[in-house]
mmCIF file of C-alpha atoms in Angstrom:
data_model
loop_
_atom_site.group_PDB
_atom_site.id
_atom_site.type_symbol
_atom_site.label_atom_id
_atom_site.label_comp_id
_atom_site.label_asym_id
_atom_site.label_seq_id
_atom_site.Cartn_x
_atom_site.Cartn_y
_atom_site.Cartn_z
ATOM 1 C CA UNK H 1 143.512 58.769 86.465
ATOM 2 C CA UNK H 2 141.715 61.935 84.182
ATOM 3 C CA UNK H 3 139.149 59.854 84.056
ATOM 4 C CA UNK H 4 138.680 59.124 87.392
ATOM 5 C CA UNK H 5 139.097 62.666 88.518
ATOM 6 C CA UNK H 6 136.114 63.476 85.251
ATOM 7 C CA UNK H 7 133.549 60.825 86.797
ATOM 8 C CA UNK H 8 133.894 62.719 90.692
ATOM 9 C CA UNK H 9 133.734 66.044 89.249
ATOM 10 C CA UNK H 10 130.250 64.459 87.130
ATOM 11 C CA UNK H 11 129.226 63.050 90.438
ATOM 12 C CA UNK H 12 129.772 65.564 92.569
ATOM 13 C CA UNK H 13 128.014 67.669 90.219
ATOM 14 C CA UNK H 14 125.176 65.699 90.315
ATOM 15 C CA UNK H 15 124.963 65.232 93.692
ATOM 16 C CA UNK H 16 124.670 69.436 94.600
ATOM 17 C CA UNK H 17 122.533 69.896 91.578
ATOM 18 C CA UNK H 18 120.002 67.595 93.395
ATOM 19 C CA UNK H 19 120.292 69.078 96.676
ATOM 20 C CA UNK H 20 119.672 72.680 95.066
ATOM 21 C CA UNK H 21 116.312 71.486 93.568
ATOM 22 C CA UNK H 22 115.663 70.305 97.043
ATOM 23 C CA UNK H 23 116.367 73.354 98.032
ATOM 24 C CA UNK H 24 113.945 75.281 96.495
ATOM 25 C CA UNK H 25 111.060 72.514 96.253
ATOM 26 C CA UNK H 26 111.160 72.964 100.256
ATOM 27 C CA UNK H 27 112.040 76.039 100.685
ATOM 28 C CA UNK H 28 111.339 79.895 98.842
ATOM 29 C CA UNK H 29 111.705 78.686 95.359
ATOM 30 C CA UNK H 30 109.410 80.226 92.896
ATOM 31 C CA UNK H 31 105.793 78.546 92.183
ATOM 32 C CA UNK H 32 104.220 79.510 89.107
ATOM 33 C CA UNK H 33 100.191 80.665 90.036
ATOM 34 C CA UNK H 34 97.907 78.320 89.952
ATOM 35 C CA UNK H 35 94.526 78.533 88.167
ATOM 36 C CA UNK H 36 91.683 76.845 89.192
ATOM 37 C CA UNK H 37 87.712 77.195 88.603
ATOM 38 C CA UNK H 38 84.625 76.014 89.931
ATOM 39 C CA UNK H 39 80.736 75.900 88.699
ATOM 40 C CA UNK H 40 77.446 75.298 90.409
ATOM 41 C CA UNK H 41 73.616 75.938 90.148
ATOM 42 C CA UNK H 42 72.117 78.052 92.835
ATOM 43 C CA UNK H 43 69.047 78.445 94.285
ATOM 44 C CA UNK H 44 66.525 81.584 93.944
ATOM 45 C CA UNK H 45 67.996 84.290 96.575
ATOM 46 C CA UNK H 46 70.818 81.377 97.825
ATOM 47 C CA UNK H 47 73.523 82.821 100.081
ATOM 48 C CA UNK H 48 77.006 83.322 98.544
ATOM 49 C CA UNK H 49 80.040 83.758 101.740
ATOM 50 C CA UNK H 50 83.196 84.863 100.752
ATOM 51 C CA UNK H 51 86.692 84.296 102.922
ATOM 52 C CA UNK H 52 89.923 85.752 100.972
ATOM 53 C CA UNK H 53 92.978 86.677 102.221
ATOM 54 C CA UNK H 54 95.559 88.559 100.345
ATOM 55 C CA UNK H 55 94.346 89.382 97.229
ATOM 56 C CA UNK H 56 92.002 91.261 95.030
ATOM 57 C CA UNK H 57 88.423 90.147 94.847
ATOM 58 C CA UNK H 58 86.275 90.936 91.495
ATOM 59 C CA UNK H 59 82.653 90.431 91.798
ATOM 60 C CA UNK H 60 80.767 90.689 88.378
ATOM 61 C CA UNK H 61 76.762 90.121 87.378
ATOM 62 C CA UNK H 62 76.178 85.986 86.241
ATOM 63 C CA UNK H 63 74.030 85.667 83.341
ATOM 64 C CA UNK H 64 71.870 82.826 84.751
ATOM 65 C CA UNK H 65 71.285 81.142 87.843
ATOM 66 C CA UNK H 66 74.837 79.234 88.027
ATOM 67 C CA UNK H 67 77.868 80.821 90.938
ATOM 68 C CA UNK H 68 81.032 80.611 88.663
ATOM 69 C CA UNK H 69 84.596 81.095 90.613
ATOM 70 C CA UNK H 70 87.639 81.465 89.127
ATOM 71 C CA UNK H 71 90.337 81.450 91.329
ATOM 72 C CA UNK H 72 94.442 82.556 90.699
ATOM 73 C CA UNK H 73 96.551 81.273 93.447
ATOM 74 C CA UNK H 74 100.019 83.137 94.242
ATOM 75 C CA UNK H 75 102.174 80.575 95.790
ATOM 76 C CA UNK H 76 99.392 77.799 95.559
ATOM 77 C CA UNK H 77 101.077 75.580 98.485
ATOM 78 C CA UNK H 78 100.297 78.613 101.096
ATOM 79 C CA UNK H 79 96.697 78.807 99.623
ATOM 80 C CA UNK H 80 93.976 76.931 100.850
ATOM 81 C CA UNK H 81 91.119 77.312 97.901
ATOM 82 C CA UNK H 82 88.015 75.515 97.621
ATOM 83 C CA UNK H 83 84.074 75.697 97.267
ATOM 84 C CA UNK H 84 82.049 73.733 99.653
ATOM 85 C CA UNK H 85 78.175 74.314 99.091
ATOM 86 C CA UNK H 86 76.317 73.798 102.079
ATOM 87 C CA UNK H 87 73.260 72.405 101.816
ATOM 88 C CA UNK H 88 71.910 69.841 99.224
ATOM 89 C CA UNK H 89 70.597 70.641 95.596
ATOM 90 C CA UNK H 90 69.344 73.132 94.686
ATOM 91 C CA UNK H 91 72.259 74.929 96.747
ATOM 92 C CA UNK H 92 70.738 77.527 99.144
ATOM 93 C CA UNK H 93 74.056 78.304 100.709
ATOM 94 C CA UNK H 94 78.129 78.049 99.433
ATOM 95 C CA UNK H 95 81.229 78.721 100.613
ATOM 96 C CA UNK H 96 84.071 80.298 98.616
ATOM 97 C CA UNK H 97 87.320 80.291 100.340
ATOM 98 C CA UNK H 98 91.031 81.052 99.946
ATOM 99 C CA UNK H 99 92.523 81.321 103.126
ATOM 100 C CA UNK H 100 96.423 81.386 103.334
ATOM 101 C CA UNK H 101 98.039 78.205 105.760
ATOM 102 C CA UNK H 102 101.321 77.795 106.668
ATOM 103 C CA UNK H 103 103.892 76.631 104.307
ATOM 104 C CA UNK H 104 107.291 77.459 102.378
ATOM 105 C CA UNK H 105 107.982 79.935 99.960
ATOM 106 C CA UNK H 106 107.233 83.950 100.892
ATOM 107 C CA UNK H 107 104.734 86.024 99.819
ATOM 108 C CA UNK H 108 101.113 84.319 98.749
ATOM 109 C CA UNK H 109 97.293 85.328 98.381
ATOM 110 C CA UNK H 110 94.531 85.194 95.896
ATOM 111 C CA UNK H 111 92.738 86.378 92.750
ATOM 112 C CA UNK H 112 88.993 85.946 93.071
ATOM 113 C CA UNK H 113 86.233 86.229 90.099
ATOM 114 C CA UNK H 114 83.391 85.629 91.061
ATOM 115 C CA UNK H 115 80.282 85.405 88.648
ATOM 116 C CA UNK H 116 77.278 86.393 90.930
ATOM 117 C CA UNK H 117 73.340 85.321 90.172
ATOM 118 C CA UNK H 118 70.587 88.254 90.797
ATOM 119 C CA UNK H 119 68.912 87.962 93.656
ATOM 120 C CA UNK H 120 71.443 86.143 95.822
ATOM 121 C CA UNK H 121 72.604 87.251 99.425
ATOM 122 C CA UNK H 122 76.183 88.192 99.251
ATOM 123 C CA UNK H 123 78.575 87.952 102.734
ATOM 124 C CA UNK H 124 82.421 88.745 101.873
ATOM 125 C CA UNK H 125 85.085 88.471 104.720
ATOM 126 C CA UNK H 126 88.516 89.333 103.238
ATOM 127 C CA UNK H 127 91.783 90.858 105.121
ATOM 128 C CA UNK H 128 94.538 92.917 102.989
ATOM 129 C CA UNK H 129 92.558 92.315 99.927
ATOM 130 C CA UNK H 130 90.795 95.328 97.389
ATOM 131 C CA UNK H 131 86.804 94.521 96.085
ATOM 132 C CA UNK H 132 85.283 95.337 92.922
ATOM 133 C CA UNK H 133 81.830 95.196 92.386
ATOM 134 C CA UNK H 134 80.385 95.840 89.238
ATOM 135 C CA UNK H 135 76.988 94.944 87.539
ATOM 136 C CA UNK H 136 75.253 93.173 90.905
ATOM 137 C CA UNK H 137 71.730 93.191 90.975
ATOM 138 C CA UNK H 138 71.526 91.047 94.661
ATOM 139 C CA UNK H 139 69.046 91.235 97.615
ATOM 140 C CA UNK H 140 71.572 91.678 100.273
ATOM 141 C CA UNK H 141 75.173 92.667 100.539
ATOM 142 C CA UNK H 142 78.243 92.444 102.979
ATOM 143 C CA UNK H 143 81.595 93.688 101.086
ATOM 144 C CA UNK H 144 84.133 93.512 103.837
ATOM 145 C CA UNK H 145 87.809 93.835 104.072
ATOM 146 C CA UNK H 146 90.788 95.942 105.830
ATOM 147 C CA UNK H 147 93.348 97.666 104.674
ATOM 148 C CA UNK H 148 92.321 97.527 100.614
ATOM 149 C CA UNK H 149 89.428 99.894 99.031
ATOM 150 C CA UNK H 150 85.854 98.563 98.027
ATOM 151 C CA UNK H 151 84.843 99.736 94.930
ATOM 152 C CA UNK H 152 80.912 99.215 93.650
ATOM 153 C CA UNK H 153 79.693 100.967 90.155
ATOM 154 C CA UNK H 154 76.107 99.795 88.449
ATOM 155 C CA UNK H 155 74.540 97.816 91.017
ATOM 156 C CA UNK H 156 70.950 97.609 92.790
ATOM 157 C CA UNK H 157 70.520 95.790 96.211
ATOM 158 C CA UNK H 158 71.386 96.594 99.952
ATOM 159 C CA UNK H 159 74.541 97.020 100.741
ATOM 160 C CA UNK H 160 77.045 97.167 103.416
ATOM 161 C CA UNK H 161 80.361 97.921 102.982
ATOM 162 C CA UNK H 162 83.330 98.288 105.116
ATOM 163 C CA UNK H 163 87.193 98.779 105.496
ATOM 164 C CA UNK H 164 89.722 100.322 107.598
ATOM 165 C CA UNK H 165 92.514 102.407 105.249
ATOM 166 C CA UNK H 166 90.944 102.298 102.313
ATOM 167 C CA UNK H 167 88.353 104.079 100.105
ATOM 168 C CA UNK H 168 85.221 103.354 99.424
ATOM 169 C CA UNK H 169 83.631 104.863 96.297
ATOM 170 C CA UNK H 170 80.268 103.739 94.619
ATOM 171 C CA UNK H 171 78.847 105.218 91.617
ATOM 172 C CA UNK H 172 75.747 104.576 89.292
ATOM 173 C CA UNK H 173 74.397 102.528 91.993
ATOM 174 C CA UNK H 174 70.892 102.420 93.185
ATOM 175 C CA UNK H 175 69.428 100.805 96.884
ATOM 176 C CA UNK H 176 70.013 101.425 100.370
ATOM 177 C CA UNK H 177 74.104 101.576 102.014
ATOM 178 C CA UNK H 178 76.122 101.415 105.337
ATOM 179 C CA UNK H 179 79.365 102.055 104.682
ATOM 180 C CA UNK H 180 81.910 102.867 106.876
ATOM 181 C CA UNK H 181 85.767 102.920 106.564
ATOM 182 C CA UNK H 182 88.971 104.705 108.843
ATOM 183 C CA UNK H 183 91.594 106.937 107.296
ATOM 184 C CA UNK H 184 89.900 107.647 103.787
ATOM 185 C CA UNK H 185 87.203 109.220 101.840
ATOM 186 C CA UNK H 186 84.162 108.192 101.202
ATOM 187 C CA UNK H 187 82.803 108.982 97.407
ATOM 188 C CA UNK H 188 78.735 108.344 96.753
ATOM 189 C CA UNK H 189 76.770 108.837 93.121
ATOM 190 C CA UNK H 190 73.690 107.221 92.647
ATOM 191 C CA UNK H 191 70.169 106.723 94.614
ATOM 192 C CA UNK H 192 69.063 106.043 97.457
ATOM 193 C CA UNK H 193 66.256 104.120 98.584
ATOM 194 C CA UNK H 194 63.355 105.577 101.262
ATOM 195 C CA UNK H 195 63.748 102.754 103.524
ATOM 196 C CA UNK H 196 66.055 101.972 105.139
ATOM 197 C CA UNK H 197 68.582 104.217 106.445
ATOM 198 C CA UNK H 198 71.367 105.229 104.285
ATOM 199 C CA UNK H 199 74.963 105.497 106.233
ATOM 200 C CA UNK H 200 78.423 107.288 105.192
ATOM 201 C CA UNK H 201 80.587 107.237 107.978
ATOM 202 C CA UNK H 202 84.781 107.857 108.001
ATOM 203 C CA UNK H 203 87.241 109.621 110.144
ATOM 204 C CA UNK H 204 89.897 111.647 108.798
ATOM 205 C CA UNK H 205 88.385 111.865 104.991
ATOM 206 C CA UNK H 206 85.855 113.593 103.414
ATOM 207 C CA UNK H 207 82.359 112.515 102.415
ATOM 208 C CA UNK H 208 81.028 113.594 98.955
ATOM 209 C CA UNK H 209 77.714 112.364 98.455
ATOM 210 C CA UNK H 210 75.192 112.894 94.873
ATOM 211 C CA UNK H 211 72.339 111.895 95.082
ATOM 212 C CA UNK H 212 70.332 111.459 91.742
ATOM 213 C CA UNK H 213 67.122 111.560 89.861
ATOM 214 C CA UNK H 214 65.031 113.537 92.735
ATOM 215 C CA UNK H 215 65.581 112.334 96.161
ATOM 216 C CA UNK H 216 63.143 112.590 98.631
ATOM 217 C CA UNK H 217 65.032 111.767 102.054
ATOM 218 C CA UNK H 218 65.668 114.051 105.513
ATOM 219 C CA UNK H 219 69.521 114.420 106.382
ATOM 220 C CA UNK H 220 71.754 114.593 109.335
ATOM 221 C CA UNK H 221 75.115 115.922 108.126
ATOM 222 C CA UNK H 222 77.992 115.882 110.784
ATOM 223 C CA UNK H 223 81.824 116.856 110.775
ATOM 224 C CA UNK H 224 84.016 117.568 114.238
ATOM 225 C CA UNK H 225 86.489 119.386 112.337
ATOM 226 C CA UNK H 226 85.368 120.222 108.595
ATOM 227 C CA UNK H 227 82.261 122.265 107.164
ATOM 228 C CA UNK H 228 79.042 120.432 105.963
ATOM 229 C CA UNK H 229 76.995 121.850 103.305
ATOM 230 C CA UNK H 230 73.988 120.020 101.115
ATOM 231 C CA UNK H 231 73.832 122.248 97.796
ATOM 232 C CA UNK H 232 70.193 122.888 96.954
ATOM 233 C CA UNK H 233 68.385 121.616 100.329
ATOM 234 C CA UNK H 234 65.811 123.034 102.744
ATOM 235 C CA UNK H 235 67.482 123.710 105.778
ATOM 236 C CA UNK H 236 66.197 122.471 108.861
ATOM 237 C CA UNK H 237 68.438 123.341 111.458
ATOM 238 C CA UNK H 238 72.690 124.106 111.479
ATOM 239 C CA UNK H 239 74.550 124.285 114.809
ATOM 240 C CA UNK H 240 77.387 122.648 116.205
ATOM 241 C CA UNK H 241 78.753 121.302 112.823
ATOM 242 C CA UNK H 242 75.664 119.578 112.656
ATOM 243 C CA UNK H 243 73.388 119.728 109.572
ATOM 244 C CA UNK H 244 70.081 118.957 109.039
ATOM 245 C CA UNK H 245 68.423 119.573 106.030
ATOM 246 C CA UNK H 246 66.207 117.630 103.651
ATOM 247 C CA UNK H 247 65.404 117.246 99.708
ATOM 248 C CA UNK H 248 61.169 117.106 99.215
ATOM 249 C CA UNK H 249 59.550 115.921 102.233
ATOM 250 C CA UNK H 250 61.994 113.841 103.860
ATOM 251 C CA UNK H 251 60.672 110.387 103.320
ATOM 252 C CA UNK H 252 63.599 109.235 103.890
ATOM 253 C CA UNK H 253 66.760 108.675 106.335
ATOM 254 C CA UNK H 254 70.461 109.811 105.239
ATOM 255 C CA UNK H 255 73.247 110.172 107.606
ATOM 256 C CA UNK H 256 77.237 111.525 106.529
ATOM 257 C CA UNK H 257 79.727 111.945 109.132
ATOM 258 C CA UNK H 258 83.199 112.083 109.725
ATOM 259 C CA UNK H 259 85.895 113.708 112.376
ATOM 260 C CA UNK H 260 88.750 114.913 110.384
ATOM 261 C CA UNK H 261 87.059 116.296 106.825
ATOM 262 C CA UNK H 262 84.363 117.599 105.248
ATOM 263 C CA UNK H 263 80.753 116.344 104.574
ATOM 264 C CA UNK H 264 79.367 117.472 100.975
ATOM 265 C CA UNK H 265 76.221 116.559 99.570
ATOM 266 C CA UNK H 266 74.667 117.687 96.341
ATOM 267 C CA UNK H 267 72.397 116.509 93.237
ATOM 268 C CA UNK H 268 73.934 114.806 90.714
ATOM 269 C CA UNK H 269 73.590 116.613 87.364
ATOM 270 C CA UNK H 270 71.239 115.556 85.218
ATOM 271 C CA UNK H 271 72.420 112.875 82.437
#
């Protein structure tokens, strides 16, 4: 009889240890990340298009002509990852995605590094994600996301870059930028490029541009509710909040604006 009582106590045992790993296979049980990577030969001035949700996406200089992707998946059954090139060899334009899907388990996004070649055209869409830049030396640039900064130190190209809640800050950079972003500062150092325009735009932040080596560029400074200044330029005209002013002969186009803040510009001290 005490063994017959032992081998239903085993069973039972069994039985809800079973259902428990059911449990959590199905349901919110942890998932360790996932790592996965992916390698492929691009074409001179190929496009590269980004889609990311949820996570942070690092962008770093390649050393050849070869996209590299290394992707960390939180929660890898809610995250669809893969990189689909889009035209034959050699590759003139790829897709990188990691785009979260309906599934079990809670939270989930995506870790992003991705190896860039020079001269490539570069369109990121990403939501609730931060972007790092660092190194590029591209034709062409979209770094888009919401609710995450956008970061970009030692790069050359045209860029746009854009974000709602978030800062944007770019420093030792050189080329031509549109940035825009809601509810946050926007930080420049580097230099800008004659053509074409160069845009800082924010509301409720300040704008704090330096512009090195010795811009030549004409600029139209504006603030609703702050002061705007430009340290060291020829004043063309001031009223209204509204600033323009210009470093030698105004080759160039510059624009800084925001609702809520102030609008700064200045030279960048000499290294």
């Amino acid at each position: 009889m005490r063994q017959l009582r032992k081998t239903r106590f085993v069973a039972l045992a069994l039985v809800l240890a079973s259902v428990g790993a059911l449990a959590a296979g199905c349901g919110g049980g942890s998932v360790p990340d996932e790592v996965q990577t992916a390698e492929y030969t691009l074409a001179p001035g190929a496009t590269i298009n980004v889609r990311a949700h949820n996570g942070l996406l690092t962008l770093r200089r390649s050393a050849d002509e070869n996209l590299r992707v290394k992707a960390t998946l939180r929660n890898p059954r809610r995250v669809r990852f893969y990189v689909l090139p889009k035209s034959g060899a050699p590759i003139q334009d790829v897709l990188v995605s990691a785009e979260l899907v309906e599934g079990p388990g809670g939270d989930a996004g995506s870790e992003l590094v991705i190896e860039v070649p020079d001269g490539a055209v570069l369109r990121t869409d990403t939501t609730n994600g931060s972007i790092d830049a660092e190194g590029l030396a591209i034709k062409d640039a979209n770094l888009i996301t919401t609710n995450a900064p956008v970061r970009l130190r030692s790069s050359k190209g045209n860029f746009t870059a854009s974000t709602t809640n978030g800062a944007l800050t770019i420093s030792g950079s050189e080329g031509t930028f549109w940035t825009q972003t809601t509810n946050a500062s926007i930080e420049f150092d580097g230099s800008i490029r004659t053509q074409p325009q160069s845009r800082f735009k924010t509301t409720n932040g300040d704008v704090t541009v330096r512009l090195a080596g010795s811009p030549d560029v004409r600029m139209t400074l504006k603030s609703e509710n702050g002061a705007v200044s430009a340290d060291g330029a020829s004043t063309i005209s001031d009223v209204n909040r509204v600033l323009t002013a210009r470093y030698g002969d105004g080759t160039g186009s510059l624009e800084a604006e925001t609702t809520n803040g102030n609008v700064r510009v200045s030279l960048a001290a000499a290294p």
